[in-house]
PDB file of C-alpha atoms in Angstrom:
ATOM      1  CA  UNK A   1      90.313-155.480  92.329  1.00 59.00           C
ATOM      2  CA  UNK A   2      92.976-158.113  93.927  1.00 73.00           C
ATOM      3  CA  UNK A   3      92.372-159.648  96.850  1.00 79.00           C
ATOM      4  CA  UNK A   4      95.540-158.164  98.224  1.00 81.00           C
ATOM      5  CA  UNK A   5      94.433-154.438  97.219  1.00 80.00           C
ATOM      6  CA  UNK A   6      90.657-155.264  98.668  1.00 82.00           C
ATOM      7  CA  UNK A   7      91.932-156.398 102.245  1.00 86.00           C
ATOM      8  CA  UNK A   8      94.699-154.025 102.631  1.00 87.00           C
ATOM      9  CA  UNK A   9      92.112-150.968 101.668  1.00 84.00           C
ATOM     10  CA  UNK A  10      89.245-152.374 103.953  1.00 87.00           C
ATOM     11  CA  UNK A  11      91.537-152.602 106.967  1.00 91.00           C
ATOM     12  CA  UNK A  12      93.029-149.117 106.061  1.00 88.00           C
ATOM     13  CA  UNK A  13      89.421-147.762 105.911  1.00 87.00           C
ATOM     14  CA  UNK A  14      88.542-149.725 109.165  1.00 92.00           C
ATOM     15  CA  UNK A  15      91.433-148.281 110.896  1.00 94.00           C
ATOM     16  CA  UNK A  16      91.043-145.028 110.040  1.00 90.00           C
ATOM     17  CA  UNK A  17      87.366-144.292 110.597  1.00 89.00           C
ATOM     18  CA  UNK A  18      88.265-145.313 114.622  1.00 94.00           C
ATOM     19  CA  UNK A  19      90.683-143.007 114.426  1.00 93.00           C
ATOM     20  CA  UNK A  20      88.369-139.934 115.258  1.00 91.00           C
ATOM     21  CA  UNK A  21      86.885-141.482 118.494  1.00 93.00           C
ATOM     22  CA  UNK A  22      90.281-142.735 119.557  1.00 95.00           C
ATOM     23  CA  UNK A  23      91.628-139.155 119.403  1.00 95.00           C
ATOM     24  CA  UNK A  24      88.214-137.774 121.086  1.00 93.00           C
ATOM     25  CA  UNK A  25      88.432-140.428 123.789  1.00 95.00           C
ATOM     26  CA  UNK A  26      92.285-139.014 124.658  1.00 96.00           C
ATOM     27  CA  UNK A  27      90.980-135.895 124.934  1.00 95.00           C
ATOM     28  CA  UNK A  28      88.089-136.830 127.145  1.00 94.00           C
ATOM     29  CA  UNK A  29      90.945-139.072 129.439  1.00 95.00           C
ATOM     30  CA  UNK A  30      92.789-135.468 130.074  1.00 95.00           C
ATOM     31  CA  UNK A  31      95.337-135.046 127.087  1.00 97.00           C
ATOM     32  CA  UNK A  32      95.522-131.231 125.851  1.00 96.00           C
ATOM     33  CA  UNK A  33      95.118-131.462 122.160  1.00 96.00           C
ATOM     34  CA  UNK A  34      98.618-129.552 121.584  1.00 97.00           C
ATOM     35  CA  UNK A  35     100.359-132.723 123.811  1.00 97.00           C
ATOM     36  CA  UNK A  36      98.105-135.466 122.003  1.00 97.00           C
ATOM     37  CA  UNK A  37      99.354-134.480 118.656  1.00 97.00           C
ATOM     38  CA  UNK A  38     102.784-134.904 119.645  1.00 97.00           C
ATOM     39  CA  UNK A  39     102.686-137.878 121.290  1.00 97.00           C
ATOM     40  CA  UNK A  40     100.557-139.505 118.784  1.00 96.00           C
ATOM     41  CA  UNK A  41     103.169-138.369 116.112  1.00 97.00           C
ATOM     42  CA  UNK A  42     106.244-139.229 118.129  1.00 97.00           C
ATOM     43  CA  UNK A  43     104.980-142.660 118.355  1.00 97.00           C
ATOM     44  CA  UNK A  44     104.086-142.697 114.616  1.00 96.00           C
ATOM     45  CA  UNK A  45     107.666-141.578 113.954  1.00 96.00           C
ATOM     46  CA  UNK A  46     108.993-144.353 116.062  1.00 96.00           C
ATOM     47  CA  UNK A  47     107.430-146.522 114.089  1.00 95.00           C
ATOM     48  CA  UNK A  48     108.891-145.557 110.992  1.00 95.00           C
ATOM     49  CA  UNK A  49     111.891-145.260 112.236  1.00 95.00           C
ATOM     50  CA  UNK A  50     111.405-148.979 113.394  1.00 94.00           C
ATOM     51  CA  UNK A  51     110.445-149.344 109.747  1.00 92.00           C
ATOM     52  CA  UNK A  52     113.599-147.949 108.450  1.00 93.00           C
ATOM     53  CA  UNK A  53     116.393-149.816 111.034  1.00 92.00           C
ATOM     54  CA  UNK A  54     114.087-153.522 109.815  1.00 90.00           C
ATOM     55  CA  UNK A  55     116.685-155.806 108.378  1.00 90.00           C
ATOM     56  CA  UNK A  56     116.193-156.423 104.716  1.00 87.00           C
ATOM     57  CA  UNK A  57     114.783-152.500 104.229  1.00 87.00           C
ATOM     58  CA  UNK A  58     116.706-150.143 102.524  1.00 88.00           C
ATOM     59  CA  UNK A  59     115.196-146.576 102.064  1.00 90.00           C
ATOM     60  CA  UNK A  60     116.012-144.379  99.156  1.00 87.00           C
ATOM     61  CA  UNK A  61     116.799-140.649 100.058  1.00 90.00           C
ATOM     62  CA  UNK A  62     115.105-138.070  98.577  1.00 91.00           C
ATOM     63  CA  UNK A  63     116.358-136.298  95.649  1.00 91.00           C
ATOM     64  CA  UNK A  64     117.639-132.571  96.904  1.00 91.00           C
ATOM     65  CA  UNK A  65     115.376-131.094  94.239  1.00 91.00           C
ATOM     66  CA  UNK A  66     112.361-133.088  96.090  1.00 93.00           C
ATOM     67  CA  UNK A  67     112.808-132.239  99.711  1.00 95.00           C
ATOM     68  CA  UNK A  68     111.292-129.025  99.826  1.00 94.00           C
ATOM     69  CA  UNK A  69     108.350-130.193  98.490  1.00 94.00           C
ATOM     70  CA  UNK A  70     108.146-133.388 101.154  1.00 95.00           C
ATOM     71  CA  UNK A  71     108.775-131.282 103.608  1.00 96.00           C
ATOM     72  CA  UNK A  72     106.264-128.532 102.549  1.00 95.00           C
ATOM     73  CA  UNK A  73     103.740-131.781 101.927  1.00 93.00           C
ATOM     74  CA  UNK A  74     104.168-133.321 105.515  1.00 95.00           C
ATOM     75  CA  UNK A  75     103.878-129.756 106.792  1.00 96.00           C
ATOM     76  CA  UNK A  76     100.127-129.554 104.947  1.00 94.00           C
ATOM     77  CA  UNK A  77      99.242-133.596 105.314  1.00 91.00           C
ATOM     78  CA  UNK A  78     100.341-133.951 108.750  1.00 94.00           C
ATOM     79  CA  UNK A  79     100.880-131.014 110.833  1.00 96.00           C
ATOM     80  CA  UNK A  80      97.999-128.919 109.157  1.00 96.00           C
ATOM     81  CA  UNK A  81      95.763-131.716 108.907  1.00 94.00           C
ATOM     82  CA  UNK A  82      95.878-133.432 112.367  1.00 95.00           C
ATOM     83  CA  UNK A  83      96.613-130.233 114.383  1.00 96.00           C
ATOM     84  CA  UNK A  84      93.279-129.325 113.305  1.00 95.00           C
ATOM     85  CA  UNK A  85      91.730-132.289 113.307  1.00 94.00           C
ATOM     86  CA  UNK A  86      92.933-132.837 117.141  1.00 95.00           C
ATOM     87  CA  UNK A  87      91.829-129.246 118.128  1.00 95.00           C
ATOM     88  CA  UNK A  88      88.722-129.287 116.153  1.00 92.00           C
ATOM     89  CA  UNK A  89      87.384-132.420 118.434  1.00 90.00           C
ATOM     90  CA  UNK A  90      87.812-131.234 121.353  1.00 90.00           C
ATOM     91  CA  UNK A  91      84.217-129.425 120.855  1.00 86.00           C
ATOM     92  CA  UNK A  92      82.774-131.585 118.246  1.00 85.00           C
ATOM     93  CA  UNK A  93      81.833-134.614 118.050  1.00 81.00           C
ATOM     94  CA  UNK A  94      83.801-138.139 116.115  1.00 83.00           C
ATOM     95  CA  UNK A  95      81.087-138.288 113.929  1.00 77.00           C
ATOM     96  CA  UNK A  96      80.442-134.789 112.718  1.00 77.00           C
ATOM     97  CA  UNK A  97      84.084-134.582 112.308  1.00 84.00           C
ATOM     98  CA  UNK A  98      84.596-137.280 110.252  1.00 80.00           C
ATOM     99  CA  UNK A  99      81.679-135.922 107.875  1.00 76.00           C
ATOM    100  CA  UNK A 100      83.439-132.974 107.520  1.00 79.00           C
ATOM    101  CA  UNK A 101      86.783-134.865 107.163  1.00 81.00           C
ATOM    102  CA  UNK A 102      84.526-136.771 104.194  1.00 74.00           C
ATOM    103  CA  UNK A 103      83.881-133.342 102.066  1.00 70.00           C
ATOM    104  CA  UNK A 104      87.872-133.604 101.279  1.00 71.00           C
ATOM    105  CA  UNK A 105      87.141-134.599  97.670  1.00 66.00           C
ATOM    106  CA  UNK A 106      85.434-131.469  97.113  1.00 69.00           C
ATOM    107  CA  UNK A 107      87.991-129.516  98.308  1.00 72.00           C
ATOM    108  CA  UNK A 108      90.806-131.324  96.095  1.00 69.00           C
ATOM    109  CA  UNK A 109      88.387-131.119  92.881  1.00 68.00           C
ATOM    110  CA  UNK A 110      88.336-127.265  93.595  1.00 72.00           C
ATOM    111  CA  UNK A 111      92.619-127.214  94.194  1.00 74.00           C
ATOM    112  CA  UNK A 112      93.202-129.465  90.747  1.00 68.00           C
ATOM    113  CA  UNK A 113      90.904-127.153  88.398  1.00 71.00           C
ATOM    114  CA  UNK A 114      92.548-124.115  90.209  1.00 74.00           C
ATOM    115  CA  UNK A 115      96.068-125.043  90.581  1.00 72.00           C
ATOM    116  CA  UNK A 116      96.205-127.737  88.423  1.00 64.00           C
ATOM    117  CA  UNK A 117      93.350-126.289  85.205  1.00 67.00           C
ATOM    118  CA  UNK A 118      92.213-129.232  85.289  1.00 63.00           C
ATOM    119  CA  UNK A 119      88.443-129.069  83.336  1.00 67.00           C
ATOM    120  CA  UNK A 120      85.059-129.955  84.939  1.00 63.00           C
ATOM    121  CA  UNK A 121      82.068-130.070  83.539  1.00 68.00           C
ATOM    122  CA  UNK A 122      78.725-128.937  84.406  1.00 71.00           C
ATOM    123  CA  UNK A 123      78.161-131.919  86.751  1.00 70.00           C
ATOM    124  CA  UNK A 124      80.925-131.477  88.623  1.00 67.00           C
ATOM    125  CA  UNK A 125      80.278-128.333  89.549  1.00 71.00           C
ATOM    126  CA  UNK A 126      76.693-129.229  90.429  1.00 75.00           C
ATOM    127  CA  UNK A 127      78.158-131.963  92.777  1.00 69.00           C
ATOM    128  CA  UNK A 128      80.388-129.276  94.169  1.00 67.00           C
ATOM    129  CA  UNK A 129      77.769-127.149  95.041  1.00 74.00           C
ATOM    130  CA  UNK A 130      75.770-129.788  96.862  1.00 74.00           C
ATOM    131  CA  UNK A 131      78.927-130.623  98.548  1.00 68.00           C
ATOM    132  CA  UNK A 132      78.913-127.039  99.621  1.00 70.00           C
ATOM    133  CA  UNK A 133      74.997-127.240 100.832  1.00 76.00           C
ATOM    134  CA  UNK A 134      76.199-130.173 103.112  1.00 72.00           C
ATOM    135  CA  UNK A 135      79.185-128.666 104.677  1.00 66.00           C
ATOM    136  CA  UNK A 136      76.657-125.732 106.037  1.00 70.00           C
ATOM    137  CA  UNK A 137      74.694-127.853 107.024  1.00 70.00           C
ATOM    138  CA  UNK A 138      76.912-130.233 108.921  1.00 67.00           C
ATOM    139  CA  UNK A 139      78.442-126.736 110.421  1.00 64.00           C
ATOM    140  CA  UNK A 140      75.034-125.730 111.523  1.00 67.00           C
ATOM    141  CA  UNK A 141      74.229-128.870 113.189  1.00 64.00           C
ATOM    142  CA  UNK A 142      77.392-129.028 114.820  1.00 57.00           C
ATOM    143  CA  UNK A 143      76.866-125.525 116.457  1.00 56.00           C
ATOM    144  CA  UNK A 144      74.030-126.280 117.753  1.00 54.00           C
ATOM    145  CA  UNK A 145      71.226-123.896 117.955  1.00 45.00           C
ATOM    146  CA  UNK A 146      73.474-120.845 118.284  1.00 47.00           C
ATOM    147  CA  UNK A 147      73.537-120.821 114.098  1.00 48.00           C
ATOM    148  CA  UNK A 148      76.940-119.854 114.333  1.00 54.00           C
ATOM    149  CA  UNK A 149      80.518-121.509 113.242  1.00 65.00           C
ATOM    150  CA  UNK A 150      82.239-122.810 115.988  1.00 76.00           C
ATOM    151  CA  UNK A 151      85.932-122.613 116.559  1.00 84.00           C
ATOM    152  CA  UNK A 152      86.176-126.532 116.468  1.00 86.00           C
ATOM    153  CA  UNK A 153      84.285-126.950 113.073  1.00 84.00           C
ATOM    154  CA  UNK A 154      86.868-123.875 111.583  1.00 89.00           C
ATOM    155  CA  UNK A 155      89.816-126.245 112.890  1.00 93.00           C
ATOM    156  CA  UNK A 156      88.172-129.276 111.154  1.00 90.00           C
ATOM    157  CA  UNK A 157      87.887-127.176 108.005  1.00 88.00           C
ATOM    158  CA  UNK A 158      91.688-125.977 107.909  1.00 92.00           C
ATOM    159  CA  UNK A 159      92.283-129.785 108.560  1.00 93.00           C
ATOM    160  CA  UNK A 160      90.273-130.687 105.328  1.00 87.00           C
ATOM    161  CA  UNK A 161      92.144-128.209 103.178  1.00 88.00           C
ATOM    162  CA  UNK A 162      95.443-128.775 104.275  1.00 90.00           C
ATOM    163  CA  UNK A 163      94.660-132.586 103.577  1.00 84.00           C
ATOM    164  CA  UNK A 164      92.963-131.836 100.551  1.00 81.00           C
ATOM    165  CA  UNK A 165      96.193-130.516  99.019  1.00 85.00           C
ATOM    166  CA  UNK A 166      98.755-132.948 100.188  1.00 83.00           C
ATOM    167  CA  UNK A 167      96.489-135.539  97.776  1.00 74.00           C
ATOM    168  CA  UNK A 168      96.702-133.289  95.249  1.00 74.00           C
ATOM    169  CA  UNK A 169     100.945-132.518  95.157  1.00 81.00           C
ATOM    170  CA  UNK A 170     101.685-135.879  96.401  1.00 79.00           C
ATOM    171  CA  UNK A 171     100.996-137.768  93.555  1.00 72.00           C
ATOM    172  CA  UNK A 172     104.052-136.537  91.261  1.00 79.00           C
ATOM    173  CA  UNK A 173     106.243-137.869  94.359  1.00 84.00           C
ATOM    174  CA  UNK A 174     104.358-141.396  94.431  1.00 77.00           C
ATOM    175  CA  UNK A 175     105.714-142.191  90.966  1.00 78.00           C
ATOM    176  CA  UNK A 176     109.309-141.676  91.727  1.00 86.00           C
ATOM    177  CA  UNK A 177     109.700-143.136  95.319  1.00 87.00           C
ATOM    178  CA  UNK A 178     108.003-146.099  97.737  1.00 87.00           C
ATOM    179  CA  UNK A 179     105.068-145.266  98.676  1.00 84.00           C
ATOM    180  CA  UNK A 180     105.572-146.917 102.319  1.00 89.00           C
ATOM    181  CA  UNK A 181     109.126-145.068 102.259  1.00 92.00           C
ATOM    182  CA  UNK A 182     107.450-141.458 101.531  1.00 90.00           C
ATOM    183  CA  UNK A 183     105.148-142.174 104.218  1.00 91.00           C
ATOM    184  CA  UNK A 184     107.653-142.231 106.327  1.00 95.00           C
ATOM    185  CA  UNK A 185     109.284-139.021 105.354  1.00 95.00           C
ATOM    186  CA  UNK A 186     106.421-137.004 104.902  1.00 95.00           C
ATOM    187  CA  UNK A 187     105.061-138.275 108.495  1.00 95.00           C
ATOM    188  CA  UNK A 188     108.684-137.068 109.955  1.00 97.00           C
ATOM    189  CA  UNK A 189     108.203-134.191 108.648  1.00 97.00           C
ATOM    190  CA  UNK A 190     105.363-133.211 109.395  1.00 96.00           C
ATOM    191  CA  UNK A 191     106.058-134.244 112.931  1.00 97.00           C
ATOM    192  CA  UNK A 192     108.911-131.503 113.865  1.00 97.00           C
ATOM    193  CA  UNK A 193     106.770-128.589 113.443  1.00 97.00           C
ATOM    194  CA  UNK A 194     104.468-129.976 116.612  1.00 97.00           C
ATOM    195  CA  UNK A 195     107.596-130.211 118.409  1.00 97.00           C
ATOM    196  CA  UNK A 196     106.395-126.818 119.524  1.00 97.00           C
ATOM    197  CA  UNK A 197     103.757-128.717 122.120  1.00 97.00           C
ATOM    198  CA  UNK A 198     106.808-129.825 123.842  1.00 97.00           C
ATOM    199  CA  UNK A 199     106.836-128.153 126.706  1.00 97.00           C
ATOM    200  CA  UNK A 200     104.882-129.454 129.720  1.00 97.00           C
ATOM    201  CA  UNK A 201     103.835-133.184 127.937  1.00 97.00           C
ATOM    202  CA  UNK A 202     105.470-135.111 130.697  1.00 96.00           C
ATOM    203  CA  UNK A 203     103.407-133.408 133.028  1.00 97.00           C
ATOM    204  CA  UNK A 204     100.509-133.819 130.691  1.00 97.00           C
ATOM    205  CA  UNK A 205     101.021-137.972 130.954  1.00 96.00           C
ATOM    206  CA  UNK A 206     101.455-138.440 133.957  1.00 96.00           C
ATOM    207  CA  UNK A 207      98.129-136.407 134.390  1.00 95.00           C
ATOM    208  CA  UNK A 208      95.998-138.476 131.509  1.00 96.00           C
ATOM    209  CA  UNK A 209      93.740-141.565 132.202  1.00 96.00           C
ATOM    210  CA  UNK A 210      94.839-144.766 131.760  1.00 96.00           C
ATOM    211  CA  UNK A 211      92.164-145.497 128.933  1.00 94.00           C
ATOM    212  CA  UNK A 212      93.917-142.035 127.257  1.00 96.00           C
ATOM    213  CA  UNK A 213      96.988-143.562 127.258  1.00 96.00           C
ATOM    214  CA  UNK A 214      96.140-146.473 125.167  1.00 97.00           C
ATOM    215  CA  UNK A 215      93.731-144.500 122.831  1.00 96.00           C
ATOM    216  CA  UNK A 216      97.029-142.463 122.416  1.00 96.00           C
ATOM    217  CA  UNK A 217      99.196-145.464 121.897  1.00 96.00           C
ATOM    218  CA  UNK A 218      96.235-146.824 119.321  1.00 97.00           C
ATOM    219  CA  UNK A 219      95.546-143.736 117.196  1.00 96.00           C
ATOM    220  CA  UNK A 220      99.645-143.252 116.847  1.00 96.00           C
ATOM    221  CA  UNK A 221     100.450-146.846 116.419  1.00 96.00           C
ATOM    222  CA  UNK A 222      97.117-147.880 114.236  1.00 95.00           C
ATOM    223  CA  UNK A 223      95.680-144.876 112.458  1.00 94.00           C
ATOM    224  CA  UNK A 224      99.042-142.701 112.081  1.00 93.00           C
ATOM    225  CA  UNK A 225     101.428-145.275 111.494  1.00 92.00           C
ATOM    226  CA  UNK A 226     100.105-148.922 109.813  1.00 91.00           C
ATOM    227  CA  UNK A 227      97.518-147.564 108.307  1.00 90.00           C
ATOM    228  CA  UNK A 228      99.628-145.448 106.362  1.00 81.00           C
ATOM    229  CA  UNK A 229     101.627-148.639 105.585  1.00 82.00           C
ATOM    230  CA  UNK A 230      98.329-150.536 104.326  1.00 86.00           C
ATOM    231  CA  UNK A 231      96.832-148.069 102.164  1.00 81.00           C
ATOM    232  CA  UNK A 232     100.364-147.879 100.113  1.00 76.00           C
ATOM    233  CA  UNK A 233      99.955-151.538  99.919  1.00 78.00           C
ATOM    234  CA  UNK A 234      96.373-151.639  98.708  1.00 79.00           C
ATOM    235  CA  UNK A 235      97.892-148.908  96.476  1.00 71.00           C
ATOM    236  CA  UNK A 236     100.835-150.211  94.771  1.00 70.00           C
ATOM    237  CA  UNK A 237      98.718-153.466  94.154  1.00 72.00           C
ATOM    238  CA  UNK A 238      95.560-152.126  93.075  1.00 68.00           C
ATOM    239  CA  UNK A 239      93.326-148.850  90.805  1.00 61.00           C
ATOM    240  CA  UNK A 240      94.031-145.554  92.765  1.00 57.00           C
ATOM    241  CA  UNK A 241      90.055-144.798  91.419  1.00 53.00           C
ATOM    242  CA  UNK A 242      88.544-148.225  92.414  1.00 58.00           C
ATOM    243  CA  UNK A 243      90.712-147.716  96.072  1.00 65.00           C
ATOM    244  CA  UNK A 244      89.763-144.493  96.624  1.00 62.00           C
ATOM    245  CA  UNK A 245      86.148-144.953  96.338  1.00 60.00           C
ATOM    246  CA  UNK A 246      85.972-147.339  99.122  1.00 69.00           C
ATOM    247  CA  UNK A 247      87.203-143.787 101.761  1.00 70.00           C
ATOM    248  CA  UNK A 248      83.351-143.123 100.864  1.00 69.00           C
ATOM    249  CA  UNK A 249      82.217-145.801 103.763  1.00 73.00           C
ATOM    250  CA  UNK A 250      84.902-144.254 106.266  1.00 78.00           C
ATOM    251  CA  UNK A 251      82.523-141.556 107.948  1.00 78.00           C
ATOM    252  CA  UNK A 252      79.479-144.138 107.991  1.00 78.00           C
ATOM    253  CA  UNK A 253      82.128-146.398 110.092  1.00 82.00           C
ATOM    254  CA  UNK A 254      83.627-143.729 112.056  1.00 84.00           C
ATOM    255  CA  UNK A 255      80.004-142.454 113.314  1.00 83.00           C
ATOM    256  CA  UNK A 256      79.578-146.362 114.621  1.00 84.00           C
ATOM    257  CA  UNK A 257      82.371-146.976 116.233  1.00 89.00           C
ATOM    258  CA  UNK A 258      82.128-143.445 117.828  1.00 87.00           C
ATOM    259  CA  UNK A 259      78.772-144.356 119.134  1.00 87.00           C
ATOM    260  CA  UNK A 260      79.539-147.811 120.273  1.00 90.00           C
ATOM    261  CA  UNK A 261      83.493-146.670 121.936  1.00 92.00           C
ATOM    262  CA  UNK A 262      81.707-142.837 123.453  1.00 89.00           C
ATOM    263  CA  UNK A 263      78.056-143.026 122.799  1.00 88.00           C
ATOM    264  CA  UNK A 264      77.856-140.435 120.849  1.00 81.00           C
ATOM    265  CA  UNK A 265      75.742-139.880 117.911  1.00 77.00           C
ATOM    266  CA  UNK A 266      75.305-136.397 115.259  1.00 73.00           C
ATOM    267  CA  UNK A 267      72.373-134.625 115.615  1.00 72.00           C
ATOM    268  CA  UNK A 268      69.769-134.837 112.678  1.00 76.00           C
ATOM    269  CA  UNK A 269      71.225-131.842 110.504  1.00 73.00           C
ATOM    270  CA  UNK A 270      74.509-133.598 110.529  1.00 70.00           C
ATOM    271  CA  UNK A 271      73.919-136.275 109.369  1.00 76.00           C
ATOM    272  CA  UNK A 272      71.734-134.825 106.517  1.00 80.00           C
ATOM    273  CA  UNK A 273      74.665-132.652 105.889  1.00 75.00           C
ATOM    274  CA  UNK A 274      77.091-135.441 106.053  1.00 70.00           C
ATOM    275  CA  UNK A 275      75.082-137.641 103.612  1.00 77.00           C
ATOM    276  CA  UNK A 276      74.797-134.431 101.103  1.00 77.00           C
ATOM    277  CA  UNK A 277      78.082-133.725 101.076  1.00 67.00           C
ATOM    278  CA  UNK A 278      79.287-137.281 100.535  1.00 67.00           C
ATOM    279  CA  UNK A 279      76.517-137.555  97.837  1.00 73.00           C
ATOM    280  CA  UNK A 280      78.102-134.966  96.172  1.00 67.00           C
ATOM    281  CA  UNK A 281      81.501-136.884  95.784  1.00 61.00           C
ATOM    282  CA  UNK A 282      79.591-139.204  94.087  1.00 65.00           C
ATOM    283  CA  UNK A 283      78.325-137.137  91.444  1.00 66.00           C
ATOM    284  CA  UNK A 284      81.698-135.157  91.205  1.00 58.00           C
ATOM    285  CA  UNK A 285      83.817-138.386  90.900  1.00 57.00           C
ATOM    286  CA  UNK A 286      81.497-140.597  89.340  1.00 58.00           C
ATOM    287  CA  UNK A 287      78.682-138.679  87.379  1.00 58.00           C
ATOM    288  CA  UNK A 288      80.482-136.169  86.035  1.00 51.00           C
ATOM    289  CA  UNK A 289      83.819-138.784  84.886  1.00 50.00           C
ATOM    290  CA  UNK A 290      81.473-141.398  83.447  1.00 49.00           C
ATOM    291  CA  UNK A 291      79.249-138.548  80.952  1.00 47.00           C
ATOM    292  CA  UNK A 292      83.111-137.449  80.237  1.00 42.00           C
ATOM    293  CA  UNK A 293      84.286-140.951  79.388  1.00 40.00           C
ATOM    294  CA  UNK A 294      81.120-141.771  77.475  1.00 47.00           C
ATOM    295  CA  UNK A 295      81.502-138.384  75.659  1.00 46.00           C
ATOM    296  CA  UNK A 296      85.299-138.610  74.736  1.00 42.00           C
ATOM    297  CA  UNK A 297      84.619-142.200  73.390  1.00 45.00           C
ATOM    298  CA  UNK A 298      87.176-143.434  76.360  1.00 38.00           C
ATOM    299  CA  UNK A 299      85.152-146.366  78.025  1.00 42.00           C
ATOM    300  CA  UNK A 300      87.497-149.055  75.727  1.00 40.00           C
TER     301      UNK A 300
END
């Protein structure tokens, strides 16, 4: 891997992981989670829009036949995924969300062979269903001792899906436009639809802490916007497989920077939960890939 590629991925991953206690931390400074959404994604816009009116930048337009599915894509990879994600942590925690944010791969292994036939063999679907063990058990742990699923984890699991298939359909779009440029029109939008939170978010900022308002500014500057921007970088200069192994570290990070920015810290079952699950990505995308390359005489 490139220097380039390296840096632009480890501040991506960085960037990201804070991104669960930075939207917790709004919430905890009096935000709703409908009004933090839109603001964070207004400001993300504005950034891209920024982007696009930068001398020297010249975005192509989408094809007609491609706008349905951009569209339909931003609906799933932004409006699905961080409406959930926002409503889901308002009850739990950065850390358990983030672990449950982390099972994505097991969800998009589960789309491709559905959707896509694409064939997995017998230890990938081992490392699914370890992936599976851990999700239960991060939802148990996250409920508490009540044993049951709590309306924030089901938010958090709607999130993972929805983001789970915008990796999956986005990558025939990533070889026909910039990725930066797609970025920006799949974070547009997927912005519209929250345009339904509009109503009372004045009142909602004026009524927020001044720490919410720049966790609000950071997690729709930083996490929604430029990190975006960096991880099409590390992308168009390095291996989408090398890259994409490095989002394995991001709920490790985002547990530590939630405890050090709101003290908090998963309970036990959690984190076993979290480590199962992400142990299972391993075996799914690493196992499983390396018996098939070995197998098919590929490794050359």
């Amino acid at each position: 891997m490139n220097k380039k590629a390296f840096w632009m991925a480890s501040i991506t991953i960085i960037v990201w992981s804070s991104g669960f206690a930075g939207v917790r931390a709004s919430l905890l400074g009096g935000y709703t989670a409908a009004h933090l959404v839109l603001l964070r994604f207004l400001i993300a816009s504005g950034v891209f829009l920024l982007y696009a009116m930068w001398p020297g930048i010249h975005m192509r337009l989408p094809h007609k036949k491609d706008i349905a599915r951009i569209i339909l894509l931003g609906f799933m990879g932004i409006s699905v995924y961080h409406i959930g994600l926002t409503f889901g942590v308002q009850t739990v925690s950065a850390g358990t969300a983030s672990m449950i944010i982390g099972s994505a791969p097991v969800f998009t292994s589960i789309i491709a062979v559905i959707v896509l036939k694409e064939r997995m063999d017998l230890f990938g679907w081992i490392g699914l269903g370890i992936g599976f063990i851990g999700i239960v058990l991060i939802t148990i742990g996250s409920s508490g001792a009540s044993f049951t699923i709590t309306k924030g984890t089901i938010y958090i699991l709607i999130a993972t899906i929805g983001t789970s298939i915008f990796f999956v359909f986005q990558k025939p779009l990533l070889e026909r436009y910039n990725p930066i440029d797609l970025t920006a029109y799949f974070t547009w939008a997927g912005t519209l639809p929250m345009l339904i939170f509009l109503p009372g978010l004045w009142d909602n900022i004026q009524a927020a802490s001044l720490e919410a308002h720049i966790s609000a500014l950071y997690v729709g500057i930083f996490p929604a916007a430029i990190a975006y921007a960096t991880w099409a970088i590390a992308l168009s200069a390095g291996n989408t497989t090398t890259l994409s192994s490095m989002l394995y570290l991001e709920p490790a990070l985002a547990i530590v920077i939630a405890w050090f920015w709101l003290n908090e810290w998963p309970n036990t079952l959690s984190l076993i939960g979290g480590a199962i699950a992400i142990s299972s990505v391993f075996v799914v995308n690493f196992v499983g890939k390396k018996r098939y390359i070995k197998k098919h005489n590929l490794d050359g």
